[in-house]
PDB file of C-alpha atoms in Angstrom:
ATOM      1  CA  UNK A 556      12.264  -2.329   4.844  1.00  0.00           C
ATOM      2  CA  UNK A 557      11.416  -2.499   8.577  1.00  0.00           C
ATOM      3  CA  UNK A 558       7.684  -3.034   7.869  1.00  0.00           C
ATOM      4  CA  UNK A 559       8.514  -6.448   6.306  1.00  0.00           C
ATOM      5  CA  UNK A 560       5.506  -6.284   3.886  1.00  0.00           C
ATOM      6  CA  UNK A 561       6.309  -9.742   2.456  1.00  0.00           C
ATOM      7  CA  UNK A 562       5.105 -11.147   5.836  1.00  0.00           C
ATOM      8  CA  UNK A 563       3.030  -8.422   7.539  1.00  0.00           C
ATOM      9  CA  UNK A 564       1.008  -7.544   4.408  1.00  0.00           C
ATOM     10  CA  UNK A 565       0.868 -10.836   2.496  1.00  0.00           C
ATOM     11  CA  UNK A 566      -0.237 -12.896   5.501  1.00  0.00           C
ATOM     12  CA  UNK A 567      -1.127 -10.876   8.619  1.00  0.00           C
ATOM     13  CA  UNK A 568      -2.828  -7.760   7.122  1.00  0.00           C
ATOM     14  CA  UNK A 569      -4.913  -9.636   4.520  1.00  0.00           C
ATOM     15  CA  UNK A 570      -6.008 -12.249   7.088  1.00  0.00           C
ATOM     16  CA  UNK A 571      -6.901  -9.454   9.554  1.00  0.00           C
ATOM     17  CA  UNK A 572      -9.160  -7.741   6.976  1.00  0.00           C
ATOM     18  CA  UNK A 573     -11.121 -10.913   6.249  1.00  0.00           C
ATOM     19  CA  UNK A 574     -11.328 -12.001   9.911  1.00  0.00           C
ATOM     20  CA  UNK A 575     -12.735  -8.523  10.577  1.00  0.00           C
ATOM     21  CA  UNK A 576     -15.230  -8.941   7.679  1.00  0.00           C
ATOM     22  CA  UNK A 577     -16.348 -12.323   9.019  1.00  0.00           C
ATOM     23  CA  UNK A 578     -16.803 -10.848  12.493  1.00  0.00           C
ATOM     24  CA  UNK A 579     -18.895  -7.902  11.243  1.00  0.00           C
ATOM     25  CA  UNK A 580     -20.998  -9.729   8.592  1.00  0.00           C
ATOM     26  CA  UNK A 581     -24.555 -10.232   9.857  1.00  0.00           C
ATOM     27  CA  UNK A 582     -25.440 -13.750   8.702  1.00  0.00           C
ATOM     28  CA  UNK A 583     -29.169 -13.264   9.424  1.00  0.00           C
ATOM     29  CA  UNK A 584     -29.338 -10.315   7.003  1.00  0.00           C
ATOM     30  CA  UNK A 585     -27.781 -12.442   4.271  1.00  0.00           C
ATOM     31  CA  UNK A 586     -30.270 -15.282   4.696  1.00  0.00           C
ATOM     32  CA  UNK A 587     -33.219 -12.852   4.445  1.00  0.00           C
ATOM     33  CA  UNK A 588     -31.955 -11.694   1.033  1.00  0.00           C
ATOM     34  CA  UNK A 589     -31.193 -15.206  -0.213  1.00  0.00           C
ATOM     35  CA  UNK A 590     -34.472 -15.733  -2.090  1.00  0.00           C
ATOM     36  CA  UNK A 591     -34.077 -12.792  -4.491  1.00  0.00           C
ATOM     37  CA  UNK A 592     -32.361 -15.053  -7.069  1.00  0.00           C
ATOM     38  CA  UNK A 593     -33.013 -12.940 -10.199  1.00  0.00           C
ATOM     39  CA  UNK A 594     -31.363  -9.873  -8.654  1.00  0.00           C
ATOM     40  CA  UNK A 595     -28.326 -11.884  -7.493  1.00  0.00           C
ATOM     41  CA  UNK A 596     -27.892 -13.491 -10.923  1.00  0.00           C
ATOM     42  CA  UNK A 597     -28.064 -10.083 -12.617  1.00  0.00           C
ATOM     43  CA  UNK A 598     -25.404  -8.562 -10.327  1.00  0.00           C
ATOM     44  CA  UNK A 599     -22.969 -11.504 -10.422  1.00  0.00           C
ATOM     45  CA  UNK A 600     -23.237 -12.092 -14.198  1.00  0.00           C
ATOM     46  CA  UNK A 601     -22.786  -8.364 -14.906  1.00  0.00           C
ATOM     47  CA  UNK A 602     -19.820  -8.083 -12.497  1.00  0.00           C
ATOM     48  CA  UNK A 603     -17.925 -11.283 -13.289  1.00  0.00           C
ATOM     49  CA  UNK A 604     -18.893 -11.955 -16.951  1.00  0.00           C
ATOM     50  CA  UNK A 605     -20.104  -8.834 -18.783  1.00  0.00           C
ATOM     51  CA  UNK A 606     -17.754  -6.314 -17.089  1.00  0.00           C
ATOM     52  CA  UNK A 607     -14.417  -8.120 -17.761  1.00  0.00           C
ATOM     53  CA  UNK A 608     -15.493  -9.103 -21.314  1.00  0.00           C
ATOM     54  CA  UNK A 609     -16.559  -5.535 -22.195  1.00  0.00           C
ATOM     55  CA  UNK A 610     -13.267  -4.149 -20.816  1.00  0.00           C
ATOM     56  CA  UNK A 611     -11.289  -6.743 -22.820  1.00  0.00           C
ATOM     57  CA  UNK A 612     -13.056  -5.729 -26.058  1.00  0.00           C
ATOM     58  CA  UNK A 613     -12.467  -2.042 -25.254  1.00  0.00           C
ATOM     59  CA  UNK A 614      -8.762  -2.719 -24.590  1.00  0.00           C
ATOM     60  CA  UNK A 615      -8.373  -4.288 -28.037  1.00  0.00           C
ATOM     61  CA  UNK A 616      -9.069  -0.787 -29.426  1.00  0.00           C
ATOM     62  CA  UNK A 617      -6.838   0.945 -26.863  1.00  0.00           C
ATOM     63  CA  UNK A 618      -3.890  -1.403 -27.545  1.00  0.00           C
ATOM     64  CA  UNK A 619      -3.078   0.535 -30.754  1.00  0.00           C
ATOM     65  CA  UNK A 620      -2.736   3.807 -28.778  1.00  0.00           C
ATOM     66  CA  UNK A 621       0.492   4.956 -27.025  1.00  0.00           C
ATOM     67  CA  UNK A 622      -1.036   4.357 -23.545  1.00  0.00           C
ATOM     68  CA  UNK A 623       1.257   2.409 -21.203  1.00  0.00           C
ATOM     69  CA  UNK A 624       0.530  -1.316 -21.811  1.00  0.00           C
ATOM     70  CA  UNK A 625       0.875  -2.216 -18.091  1.00  0.00           C
ATOM     71  CA  UNK A 626      -1.737   0.373 -17.114  1.00  0.00           C
ATOM     72  CA  UNK A 627      -4.038  -1.166 -19.751  1.00  0.00           C
ATOM     73  CA  UNK A 628      -3.415  -4.607 -18.225  1.00  0.00           C
ATOM     74  CA  UNK A 629      -4.262  -2.990 -14.894  1.00  0.00           C
ATOM     75  CA  UNK A 630      -7.613  -1.869 -16.359  1.00  0.00           C
ATOM     76  CA  UNK A 631      -8.294  -5.489 -17.280  1.00  0.00           C
ATOM     77  CA  UNK A 632      -7.574  -6.576 -13.680  1.00  0.00           C
ATOM     78  CA  UNK A 633     -10.141  -3.991 -12.494  1.00  0.00           C
ATOM     79  CA  UNK A 634     -12.733  -5.656 -14.745  1.00  0.00           C
ATOM     80  CA  UNK A 635     -11.964  -9.073 -13.232  1.00  0.00           C
ATOM     81  CA  UNK A 636     -12.477  -7.975  -9.605  1.00  0.00           C
ATOM     82  CA  UNK A 637     -15.517  -9.017  -7.506  1.00  0.00           C
ATOM     83  CA  UNK A 638     -17.961  -6.526  -5.867  1.00  0.00           C
ATOM     84  CA  UNK A 639     -16.629  -4.631  -2.821  1.00  0.00           C
ATOM     85  CA  UNK A 640     -17.345  -5.620   0.781  1.00  0.00           C
ATOM     86  CA  UNK A 641     -18.382  -2.138   1.951  1.00  0.00           C
ATOM     87  CA  UNK A 642     -18.722   0.806  -0.480  1.00  0.00           C
ATOM     88  CA  UNK A 643     -21.732  -0.528  -2.462  1.00  0.00           C
ATOM     89  CA  UNK A 644     -23.536  -1.390   0.809  1.00  0.00           C
ATOM     90  CA  UNK A 645     -22.838   2.040   2.364  1.00  0.00           C
ATOM     91  CA  UNK A 646     -24.105   3.914  -0.731  1.00  0.00           C
ATOM     92  CA  UNK A 647     -27.191   1.659  -1.095  1.00  0.00           C
ATOM     93  CA  UNK A 648     -28.000   2.352   2.569  1.00  0.00           C
ATOM     94  CA  UNK A 649     -27.467   6.118   2.079  1.00  0.00           C
ATOM     95  CA  UNK A 650     -30.022   6.157  -0.761  1.00  0.00           C
ATOM     96  CA  UNK A 651     -32.457   3.861   1.106  1.00  0.00           C
ATOM     97  CA  UNK A 652     -32.248   1.013  -1.418  1.00  0.00           C
ATOM     98  CA  UNK A 653     -32.365  -2.754  -0.853  1.00  0.00           C
ATOM     99  CA  UNK A 654     -29.558  -2.964   1.730  1.00  0.00           C
ATOM    100  CA  UNK A 655     -29.981  -6.706   2.435  1.00  0.00           C
ATOM    101  CA  UNK A 656     -29.548  -7.500  -1.288  1.00  0.00           C
ATOM    102  CA  UNK A 657     -26.447  -5.261  -1.407  1.00  0.00           C
ATOM    103  CA  UNK A 658     -24.942  -7.046   1.626  1.00  0.00           C
ATOM    104  CA  UNK A 659     -25.699 -10.479   0.166  1.00  0.00           C
ATOM    105  CA  UNK A 660     -24.199  -9.652  -3.251  1.00  0.00           C
ATOM    106  CA  UNK A 661     -21.093  -8.079  -1.739  1.00  0.00           C
ATOM    107  CA  UNK A 662     -20.474 -11.129   0.469  1.00  0.00           C
ATOM    108  CA  UNK A 663     -21.462 -13.712  -2.161  1.00  0.00           C
ATOM    109  CA  UNK A 664     -19.472 -11.860  -4.844  1.00  0.00           C
ATOM    110  CA  UNK A 665     -16.392 -11.880  -2.596  1.00  0.00           C
ATOM    111  CA  UNK A 666     -16.701 -15.655  -2.135  1.00  0.00           C
ATOM    112  CA  UNK A 667     -17.152 -16.161  -5.897  1.00  0.00           C
ATOM    113  CA  UNK A 668     -14.259 -13.785  -6.541  1.00  0.00           C
ATOM    114  CA  UNK A 669     -11.849 -15.938  -4.543  1.00  0.00           C
ATOM    115  CA  UNK A 670     -12.285 -18.665  -7.185  1.00  0.00           C
ATOM    116  CA  UNK A 671     -13.366 -16.774 -10.321  1.00  0.00           C
ATOM    117  CA  UNK A 672     -11.102 -13.669 -10.207  1.00  0.00           C
ATOM    118  CA  UNK A 673      -7.765 -15.588 -10.406  1.00  0.00           C
ATOM    119  CA  UNK A 674      -9.235 -17.641 -13.291  1.00  0.00           C
ATOM    120  CA  UNK A 675     -10.323 -14.451 -15.095  1.00  0.00           C
ATOM    121  CA  UNK A 676      -6.900 -12.848 -14.511  1.00  0.00           C
ATOM    122  CA  UNK A 677      -5.160 -15.876 -15.978  1.00  0.00           C
ATOM    123  CA  UNK A 678      -7.646 -16.057 -18.879  1.00  0.00           C
ATOM    124  CA  UNK A 679      -7.446 -12.380 -19.912  1.00  0.00           C
ATOM    125  CA  UNK A 680      -3.816 -11.657 -19.023  1.00  0.00           C
ATOM    126  CA  UNK A 681      -2.430 -15.042 -20.074  1.00  0.00           C
ATOM    127  CA  UNK A 682      -0.044 -15.433 -17.134  1.00  0.00           C
ATOM    128  CA  UNK A 683      -0.658 -19.154 -16.633  1.00  0.00           C
ATOM    129  CA  UNK A 684       2.896 -20.091 -17.670  1.00  0.00           C
ATOM    130  CA  UNK A 685       4.529 -18.134 -14.840  1.00  0.00           C
ATOM    131  CA  UNK A 686       1.846 -18.445 -12.159  1.00  0.00           C
ATOM    132  CA  UNK A 687       1.778 -21.509  -9.881  1.00  0.00           C
ATOM    133  CA  UNK A 688      -1.976 -22.183  -9.901  1.00  0.00           C
ATOM    134  CA  UNK A 689      -2.227 -24.442  -6.824  1.00  0.00           C
ATOM    135  CA  UNK A 690      -0.202 -22.103  -4.611  1.00  0.00           C
ATOM    136  CA  UNK A 691      -2.476 -19.164  -5.565  1.00  0.00           C
ATOM    137  CA  UNK A 692      -5.590 -21.004  -4.389  1.00  0.00           C
ATOM    138  CA  UNK A 693      -3.964 -22.430  -1.264  1.00  0.00           C
ATOM    139  CA  UNK A 694      -2.726 -18.961  -0.253  1.00  0.00           C
ATOM    140  CA  UNK A 695      -6.100 -17.346  -1.046  1.00  0.00           C
ATOM    141  CA  UNK A 696      -7.840 -20.067   0.936  1.00  0.00           C
ATOM    142  CA  UNK A 697      -5.573 -19.613   3.970  1.00  0.00           C
ATOM    143  CA  UNK A 698      -5.567 -15.788   3.970  1.00  0.00           C
ATOM    144  CA  UNK A 699      -9.158 -15.069   2.811  1.00  0.00           C
ATOM    145  CA  UNK A 700     -11.560 -18.004   3.287  1.00  0.00           C
ATOM    146  CA  UNK A 701     -10.237 -19.390   6.596  1.00  0.00           C
ATOM    147  CA  UNK A 702     -10.145 -15.993   8.437  1.00  0.00           C
ATOM    148  CA  UNK A 703     -13.658 -15.184   7.077  1.00  0.00           C
ATOM    149  CA  UNK A 704     -15.064 -18.484   8.383  1.00  0.00           C
ATOM    150  CA  UNK A 705     -13.266 -18.121  11.754  1.00  0.00           C
ATOM    151  CA  UNK A 706     -14.683 -14.580  12.020  1.00  0.00           C
ATOM    152  CA  UNK A 707     -18.238 -15.896  11.429  1.00  0.00           C
ATOM    153  CA  UNK A 708     -17.746 -18.676  14.029  1.00  0.00           C
ATOM    154  CA  UNK A 709     -16.369 -16.234  16.647  1.00  0.00           C
ATOM    155  CA  UNK A 710     -19.310 -13.876  15.898  1.00  0.00           C
ATOM    156  CA  UNK A 711     -21.796 -16.574  16.919  1.00  0.00           C
ATOM    157  CA  UNK A 712     -20.302 -16.709  20.427  1.00  0.00           C
ATOM    158  CA  UNK A 713     -19.824 -12.965  21.054  1.00  0.00           C
ATOM    159  CA  UNK A 714     -22.791 -11.668  19.036  1.00  0.00           C
ATOM    160  CA  UNK A 715     -24.497  -9.952  22.019  1.00  0.00           C
ATOM    161  CA  UNK A 716     -21.270  -8.232  23.037  1.00  0.00           C
ATOM    162  CA  UNK A 717     -20.726  -7.018  19.445  1.00  0.00           C
ATOM    163  CA  UNK A 718     -24.295  -5.637  19.266  1.00  0.00           C
ATOM    164  CA  UNK A 719     -23.778  -3.850  22.600  1.00  0.00           C
ATOM    165  CA  UNK A 720     -20.288  -2.414  22.040  1.00  0.00           C
ATOM    166  CA  UNK A 721     -20.462  -1.900  18.228  1.00  0.00           C
ATOM    167  CA  UNK A 722     -16.688  -2.072  17.563  1.00  0.00           C
ATOM    168  CA  UNK A 723     -15.417   0.188  14.714  1.00  0.00           C
ATOM    169  CA  UNK A 724     -15.041  -2.613  12.118  1.00  0.00           C
ATOM    170  CA  UNK A 725     -14.992  -0.163   9.201  1.00  0.00           C
ATOM    171  CA  UNK A 726     -12.189   1.907  10.739  1.00  0.00           C
ATOM    172  CA  UNK A 727     -10.085  -1.195  11.494  1.00  0.00           C
ATOM    173  CA  UNK A 728     -10.447  -2.489   7.905  1.00  0.00           C
ATOM    174  CA  UNK A 729      -9.688   0.972   6.501  1.00  0.00           C
ATOM    175  CA  UNK A 730      -6.482   1.280   8.580  1.00  0.00           C
ATOM    176  CA  UNK A 731      -5.237  -2.163   7.500  1.00  0.00           C
ATOM    177  CA  UNK A 732      -6.184  -1.437   3.877  1.00  0.00           C
ATOM    178  CA  UNK A 733      -4.346   1.899   4.079  1.00  0.00           C
ATOM    179  CA  UNK A 734      -1.232  -0.009   5.151  1.00  0.00           C
ATOM    180  CA  UNK A 735      -1.612  -2.388   2.156  1.00  0.00           C
ATOM    181  CA  UNK A 736      -2.088   0.547  -0.267  1.00  0.00           C
ATOM    182  CA  UNK A 737       0.898   2.390   1.261  1.00  0.00           C
ATOM    183  CA  UNK A 738       3.247  -0.574   0.730  1.00  0.00           C
ATOM    184  CA  UNK A 739       1.899  -1.029  -2.827  1.00  0.00           C
ATOM    185  CA  UNK A 740       2.671   2.626  -3.629  1.00  0.00           C
ATOM    186  CA  UNK A 741       6.121   2.220  -2.021  1.00  0.00           C
ATOM    187  CA  UNK A 742       6.754  -0.780  -4.316  1.00  0.00           C
ATOM    188  CA  UNK A 743       5.513   1.234  -7.305  1.00  0.00           C
ATOM    189  CA  UNK A 744       7.725   4.273  -6.850  1.00  0.00           C
ATOM    190  CA  UNK A 745      10.777   2.561  -5.290  1.00  0.00           C
ATOM    191  CA  UNK A 746      11.379   0.891  -8.659  1.00  0.00           C
ATOM    192  CA  UNK A 747      13.946   3.085 -10.503  1.00  0.00           C
ATOM    193  CA  UNK A 748      12.878   1.626 -13.869  1.00  0.00           C
ATOM    194  CA  UNK A 749       9.206   2.613 -13.509  1.00  0.00           C
ATOM    195  CA  UNK A 750       7.905   3.860 -16.839  1.00  0.00           C
ATOM    196  CA  UNK A 751       4.832   5.904 -15.889  1.00  0.00           C
ATOM    197  CA  UNK A 752       4.184   8.880 -18.177  1.00  0.00           C
ATOM    198  CA  UNK A 753       1.704  11.665 -17.325  1.00  0.00           C
ATOM    199  CA  UNK A 754      -0.267  11.234 -20.560  1.00  0.00           C
ATOM    200  CA  UNK A 755      -1.056   7.550 -19.821  1.00  0.00           C
ATOM    201  CA  UNK A 756      -2.006   8.317 -16.212  1.00  0.00           C
ATOM    202  CA  UNK A 757      -4.395  11.178 -17.156  1.00  0.00           C
ATOM    203  CA  UNK A 758      -6.021   9.079 -19.916  1.00  0.00           C
ATOM    204  CA  UNK A 759      -6.471   6.119 -17.512  1.00  0.00           C
ATOM    205  CA  UNK A 760      -8.171   8.385 -14.929  1.00  0.00           C
ATOM    206  CA  UNK A 761     -10.532   9.701 -17.644  1.00  0.00           C
ATOM    207  CA  UNK A 762     -11.276   6.140 -18.891  1.00  0.00           C
ATOM    208  CA  UNK A 763     -12.018   4.927 -15.336  1.00  0.00           C
ATOM    209  CA  UNK A 764     -14.578   7.703 -14.708  1.00  0.00           C
ATOM    210  CA  UNK A 765     -16.136   7.126 -18.165  1.00  0.00           C
ATOM    211  CA  UNK A 766     -16.398   3.335 -17.638  1.00  0.00           C
ATOM    212  CA  UNK A 767     -17.914   3.868 -14.203  1.00  0.00           C
ATOM    213  CA  UNK A 768     -20.584   6.307 -15.483  1.00  0.00           C
ATOM    214  CA  UNK A 769     -21.384   4.216 -18.585  1.00  0.00           C
ATOM    215  CA  UNK A 770     -21.850   0.994 -16.627  1.00  0.00           C
ATOM    216  CA  UNK A 771     -23.969   2.689 -13.938  1.00  0.00           C
ATOM    217  CA  UNK A 772     -26.221   4.067 -16.688  1.00  0.00           C
ATOM    218  CA  UNK A 773     -26.336   0.651 -18.415  1.00  0.00           C
ATOM    219  CA  UNK A 774     -27.334  -1.230 -15.240  1.00  0.00           C
ATOM    220  CA  UNK A 775     -29.932   1.457 -14.502  1.00  0.00           C
ATOM    221  CA  UNK A 776     -31.477   1.026 -17.987  1.00  0.00           C
ATOM    222  CA  UNK A 777     -31.521  -2.786 -17.756  1.00  0.00           C
ATOM    223  CA  UNK A 778     -33.034  -2.893 -14.264  1.00  0.00           C
ATOM    224  CA  UNK A 779     -35.778  -0.311 -14.942  1.00  0.00           C
ATOM    225  CA  UNK A 780     -37.185  -1.923 -18.109  1.00  0.00           C
ATOM    226  CA  UNK A 781     -40.936  -2.623 -17.985  1.00  0.00           C
ATOM    227  CA  UNK A 782     -40.509  -6.413 -17.822  1.00  0.00           C
ATOM    228  CA  UNK A 783     -37.586  -6.422 -15.340  1.00  0.00           C
ATOM    229  CA  UNK A 784     -39.749  -6.921 -12.164  1.00  0.00           C
ATOM    230  CA  UNK A 785     -37.175  -5.054 -10.016  1.00  0.00           C
ATOM    231  CA  UNK A 786     -38.423  -2.476  -7.487  1.00  0.00           C
ATOM    232  CA  UNK A 787     -36.765   0.987  -7.357  1.00  0.00           C
ATOM    233  CA  UNK A 788     -34.975  -0.137  -4.149  1.00  0.00           C
ATOM    234  CA  UNK A 789     -33.632  -3.197  -6.039  1.00  0.00           C
ATOM    235  CA  UNK A 790     -32.391  -0.958  -8.864  1.00  0.00           C
ATOM    236  CA  UNK A 791     -30.338   1.103  -6.378  1.00  0.00           C
ATOM    237  CA  UNK A 792     -28.614  -2.064  -5.062  1.00  0.00           C
ATOM    238  CA  UNK A 793     -28.033  -3.314  -8.643  1.00  0.00           C
ATOM    239  CA  UNK A 794     -26.484  -0.023  -9.859  1.00  0.00           C
ATOM    240  CA  UNK A 795     -23.948   0.120  -7.010  1.00  0.00           C
ATOM    241  CA  UNK A 796     -23.173  -3.605  -6.606  1.00  0.00           C
ATOM    242  CA  UNK A 797     -22.738  -4.272 -10.343  1.00  0.00           C
ATOM    243  CA  UNK A 798     -20.340  -1.409 -11.052  1.00  0.00           C
ATOM    244  CA  UNK A 799     -18.211  -1.237  -7.885  1.00  0.00           C
ATOM    245  CA  UNK A 800     -15.016  -3.261  -7.571  1.00  0.00           C
ATOM    246  CA  UNK A 801     -13.261  -4.538  -4.465  1.00  0.00           C
ATOM    247  CA  UNK A 802      -9.938  -2.996  -3.474  1.00  0.00           C
ATOM    248  CA  UNK A 803      -9.930  -4.972  -0.202  1.00  0.00           C
ATOM    249  CA  UNK A 804      -9.868  -8.272  -2.082  1.00  0.00           C
ATOM    250  CA  UNK A 805      -8.237  -6.890  -5.242  1.00  0.00           C
ATOM    251  CA  UNK A 806      -4.847  -5.635  -4.037  1.00  0.00           C
ATOM    252  CA  UNK A 807      -4.085  -8.737  -1.892  1.00  0.00           C
ATOM    253  CA  UNK A 808      -5.185 -10.964  -4.807  1.00  0.00           C
ATOM    254  CA  UNK A 809      -2.964  -9.139  -7.309  1.00  0.00           C
ATOM    255  CA  UNK A 810      -0.056  -9.472  -4.855  1.00  0.00           C
ATOM    256  CA  UNK A 811      -0.649 -13.246  -4.724  1.00  0.00           C
ATOM    257  CA  UNK A 812      -1.368 -13.853  -8.443  1.00  0.00           C
ATOM    258  CA  UNK A 813       1.481 -11.625  -9.674  1.00  0.00           C
ATOM    259  CA  UNK A 814       3.963 -12.258  -6.831  1.00  0.00           C
ATOM    260  CA  UNK A 815       7.491 -11.377  -7.941  1.00  0.00           C
ATOM    261  CA  UNK A 816       6.139  -9.841 -11.168  1.00  0.00           C
ATOM    262  CA  UNK A 817       8.253  -6.874 -12.236  1.00  0.00           C
ATOM    263  CA  UNK A 818       5.267  -4.757 -13.377  1.00  0.00           C
ATOM    264  CA  UNK A 819       2.918  -5.565 -10.442  1.00  0.00           C
ATOM    265  CA  UNK A 820       3.078  -1.955  -9.211  1.00  0.00           C
ATOM    266  CA  UNK A 821       1.906  -0.485 -12.534  1.00  0.00           C
ATOM    267  CA  UNK A 822      -0.800  -3.149 -12.901  1.00  0.00           C
ATOM    268  CA  UNK A 823      -2.145  -2.118  -9.450  1.00  0.00           C
ATOM    269  CA  UNK A 824      -2.454   1.611 -10.327  1.00  0.00           C
ATOM    270  CA  UNK A 825      -5.880   1.505 -12.156  1.00  0.00           C
ATOM    271  CA  UNK A 826      -7.467  -0.382  -9.233  1.00  0.00           C
ATOM    272  CA  UNK A 827      -6.011   2.164  -6.785  1.00  0.00           C
ATOM    273  CA  UNK A 828      -7.661   4.916  -8.892  1.00  0.00           C
ATOM    274  CA  UNK A 829     -10.950   3.051  -9.474  1.00  0.00           C
ATOM    275  CA  UNK A 830     -11.695   2.628  -5.756  1.00  0.00           C
ATOM    276  CA  UNK A 831     -11.812   6.342  -4.767  1.00  0.00           C
ATOM    277  CA  UNK A 832     -13.475   7.132  -8.138  1.00  0.00           C
ATOM    278  CA  UNK A 833     -16.417   4.791  -7.395  1.00  0.00           C
ATOM    279  CA  UNK A 834     -16.904   6.271  -3.903  1.00  0.00           C
ATOM    280  CA  UNK A 835     -16.672   9.864  -5.202  1.00  0.00           C
ATOM    281  CA  UNK A 836     -19.104   9.298  -8.108  1.00  0.00           C
ATOM    282  CA  UNK A 837     -21.475   7.259  -5.941  1.00  0.00           C
ATOM    283  CA  UNK A 838     -21.550   9.941  -3.229  1.00  0.00           C
ATOM    284  CA  UNK A 839     -22.244  12.687  -5.792  1.00  0.00           C
ATOM    285  CA  UNK A 840     -25.135  10.674  -7.275  1.00  0.00           C
ATOM    286  CA  UNK A 841     -26.785   9.766  -3.919  1.00  0.00           C
ATOM    287  CA  UNK A 842     -29.222  12.787  -3.833  1.00  0.00           C
ATOM    288  CA  UNK A 843     -30.226  12.316  -7.512  1.00  0.00           C
ATOM    289  CA  UNK A 844     -30.825   8.557  -7.174  1.00  0.00           C
ATOM    290  CA  UNK A 845     -32.659   9.076  -3.864  1.00  0.00           C
ATOM    291  CA  UNK A 846     -35.109  11.604  -5.371  1.00  0.00           C
ATOM    292  CA  UNK A 847     -35.658   9.283  -8.383  1.00  0.00           C
ATOM    293  CA  UNK A 848     -36.388   6.321  -6.066  1.00  0.00           C
ATOM    294  CA  UNK A 849     -38.812   8.297  -3.878  1.00  0.00           C
ATOM    295  CA  UNK A 850     -40.734   9.626  -6.905  1.00  0.00           C
ATOM    296  CA  UNK A 851     -40.908   6.123  -8.442  1.00  0.00           C
ATOM    297  CA  UNK A 852     -42.178   4.630  -5.163  1.00  0.00           C
ATOM    298  CA  UNK A 853     -44.898   7.295  -4.932  1.00  0.00           C
TER     299      UNK A 853
END
C-alpha cells in the first residue's frame, strides 16, 4: 500500500526507535548500576534461559491440544524476547524500586537480545533452513545497534539541551511503535487464508495472563529468600525486568527473522497480546508491591 511498510517500517521506523532510545538513555545511570552483578545475572538468566525453556516444555503439553499451532509458535517467540526498553523501568519507578538496576537490565538485555534472541528463535522454532543467518545479523546491526550507538554519541554533544528541553522521547517511540503494530495487524488480517479461530485466541489470552502471573510470583519467591541478599527495592526491579518482554525489539526482529514467512502475522499475535497484558497486570499490582516494599523496608 501507500505506506510502503517494506521500506518505511523495516528500515526507517525501526532505526528511528533505536536512535530515539540511544538519545534518551542516560549512560551515567547505567554505569552506577553496573556493579550489582548478582542482580543482573539473575534477570538475564531468567529472561533469556529459564523463560524460553519453561515455555518450550509447556508447549510440548499444549501441542496435543487443538490450539492453533502458529499461535503456539508465537508463544515460543514471546519466551525468546529480551526485556523491554521502557515498561519495566516505568513500573519499577512507580513502585519506588531500584530504577538504575531496571534501566541497566533493560538496556543490557536489549543488547544481548540482538544476538541471543535470533539464536533462540532458530533453536526453538527450527527455522535455520529457510533463514539466511548472516543477513539477519547484518540487518539487525544496521537497524538496531548502529542507530543506538549514533543516538548515544549525539546525546553527548546535546546533553544540556536535552536536560533543559526534555523532548517527549516516550511519545515519539510510542507513535513509531504504533505504526509498526498497525502494519503488522494489516498484514495479519489482509491475508484471506488466515486461520484464526476464537477458541485458540481466547485460550492464548488466558495462557499469557497465567504465565505472566506465575513468573512474577516465581521471581518474587526466588528474590526474597533468606539467603538471596537482594533488598526489597532490588526485588521490585527483578520482578518487572525478568517477566516483561520487549515489543519494541520483538516485532521488528520477528519481521527480520521471519521475512516472507506466510504465517508471520499469526506468530506475532501472542507478542501483541503479551505487551498490553504486562502493562495492565503491572499497573494493577503497583499499589500492592509498593505497600509490601515499604513494610519490608521499615
